[in-house]
Amino acid sequence: MKQLSLLLILTCIFISCENRKEQELLKREKALTLKEEEFEKKEADYKVLLAMRDSISALKDTVNNDAELITEWPEKLKGFWNSKMLCRESNCGQYVIGDQRNETWEFVSDSTGIFTNVLNNKKLVRVFKAKYLKDRILLEFSSDSVSKNRVKMNVVLDDIKENIIKGTQTITGQENCSARFSVELTLPQKK
């Protein structure tokens, strides 16, 4: 009987020790999980800061490299131009080789920079950010992050003459499909 009660007491002590060890182990696991989550947050903040640093460095490089960048449209370019675009290459479903598009482009500038408004039937459909260097015009447009169809457009107008401007527009759509259009801008005929 004494042995049985001693065995019973030892079993209870052993079980209580096991429970205590198990609870300590659970506490340590929770603490480790919290530290991992904190570390992930700090790592995400660090990556954001790195991206910001890189974009600032790239912007500095762009400002330094674009010393010849013009910040206002010259009089000969300001205003409305008729555009004719013809699809030359495409691996996108919504653009077919031979597609032709006609729009009105307006070269505008304000205190924040220079832009090109694109109008279709007198309705604004997009605004290109613009860079104007001595011998070429660079236009860029990206749809916003909430847009259903993500699109990026780049235009290089490198044949600038008195009444006609020519170049190329590249459209990159979802799943990296791309289409290339030839662009021809002409001044509207005065009535």
CSV table of C-alpha atoms in Angstrom, one decimal, residues 67-137:
chain,number,residue,atom,x,y,z
A,67,ALA,CA,20.6,69.2,-67.7
A,68,GLU,CA,19.3,69.9,-71.2
A,69,LEU,CA,15.7,69.1,-70.1
A,70,ILE,CA,13.3,71.8,-71.1
A,71,THR,CA,10.6,72.6,-68.5
A,72,GLU,CA,8.1,74.5,-70.7
A,73,TRP,CA,6.8,73.7,-74.2
A,74,PRO,CA,8.1,76.1,-76.9
A,75,GLU,CA,5.5,78.1,-78.7
A,76,LYS,CA,5.7,76.0,-81.8
A,77,LEU,CA,4.6,72.9,-79.9
A,78,LYS,CA,2.1,74.3,-77.4
A,79,GLY,CA,-1.5,73.6,-78.1
A,80,PHE,CA,-3.5,71.0,-80.0
A,81,TRP,CA,-2.2,68.4,-82.5
A,82,ASN,CA,-4.1,65.8,-84.5
A,83,SER,CA,-2.7,62.3,-84.0
A,84,LYS,CA,-2.8,59.3,-86.3
A,85,MET,CA,-1.5,56.0,-84.8
A,86,LEU,CA,-1.0,52.8,-86.7
A,87,CYS,CA,-0.3,49.4,-85.0
A,88,ARG,CA,2.9,48.0,-86.4
A,89,GLU,CA,3.6,45.1,-83.9
A,90,SER,CA,1.4,43.4,-81.3
A,91,ASN,CA,1.2,40.3,-79.2
A,92,CYS,CA,-1.9,41.6,-77.3
A,93,GLY,CA,-5.4,40.5,-77.9
A,94,GLN,CA,-6.9,44.0,-77.9
A,95,TYR,CA,-4.4,45.5,-80.4
A,96,VAL,CA,-4.2,44.1,-84.0
A,97,ILE,CA,-1.6,45.0,-86.5
A,98,GLY,CA,-3.1,47.5,-88.8
A,99,ASP,CA,-5.4,49.1,-86.2
A,100,GLN,CA,-5.6,52.8,-86.6
A,101,ARG,CA,-6.4,55.4,-83.9
A,102,ASN,CA,-7.1,59.1,-84.2
A,103,GLU,CA,-7.0,61.4,-81.2
A,104,THR,CA,-6.2,64.9,-80.3
A,105,TRP,CA,-3.1,65.6,-78.3
A,106,GLU,CA,-2.6,68.9,-76.4
A,107,PHE,CA,0.9,70.0,-75.2
A,108,VAL,CA,0.4,71.9,-71.9
A,109,SER,CA,2.6,73.1,-69.1
A,110,ASP,CA,2.1,74.5,-65.6
A,111,SER,CA,4.1,75.1,-62.5
A,112,THR,CA,4.5,71.3,-61.9
A,113,GLY,CA,6.0,70.6,-65.3
A,114,ILE,CA,5.0,69.7,-68.9
A,115,PHE,CA,2.3,67.2,-69.9
A,116,THR,CA,0.4,66.0,-73.0
A,117,ASN,CA,-3.3,65.6,-72.7
A,118,VAL,CA,-4.9,63.0,-75.0
A,119,LEU,CA,-8.5,63.7,-76.0
A,120,ASN,CA,-11.0,61.5,-77.8
A,121,ASN,CA,-14.2,63.1,-79.0
A,122,LYS,CA,-13.3,66.1,-76.8
A,123,LYS,CA,-13.1,63.9,-73.7
A,124,LEU,CA,-9.8,63.6,-71.7
A,125,VAL,CA,-8.7,59.9,-71.8
A,126,ARG,CA,-5.2,60.2,-70.5
A,127,VAL,CA,-2.4,62.5,-69.4
A,128,PHE,CA,1.2,61.8,-70.3
A,129,LYS,CA,4.0,63.0,-68.1
A,130,ALA,CA,6.5,64.6,-70.5
A,131,LYS,CA,10.2,65.3,-70.9
A,132,TYR,CA,11.3,67.5,-73.7
A,133,LEU,CA,15.0,67.4,-74.7
A,134,LYS,CA,16.4,69.3,-77.6
A,135,ASP,CA,15.9,66.6,-80.1
A,136,ARG,CA,13.1,64.4,-78.7
A,137,ILE,CA,10.0,64.3,-76.6
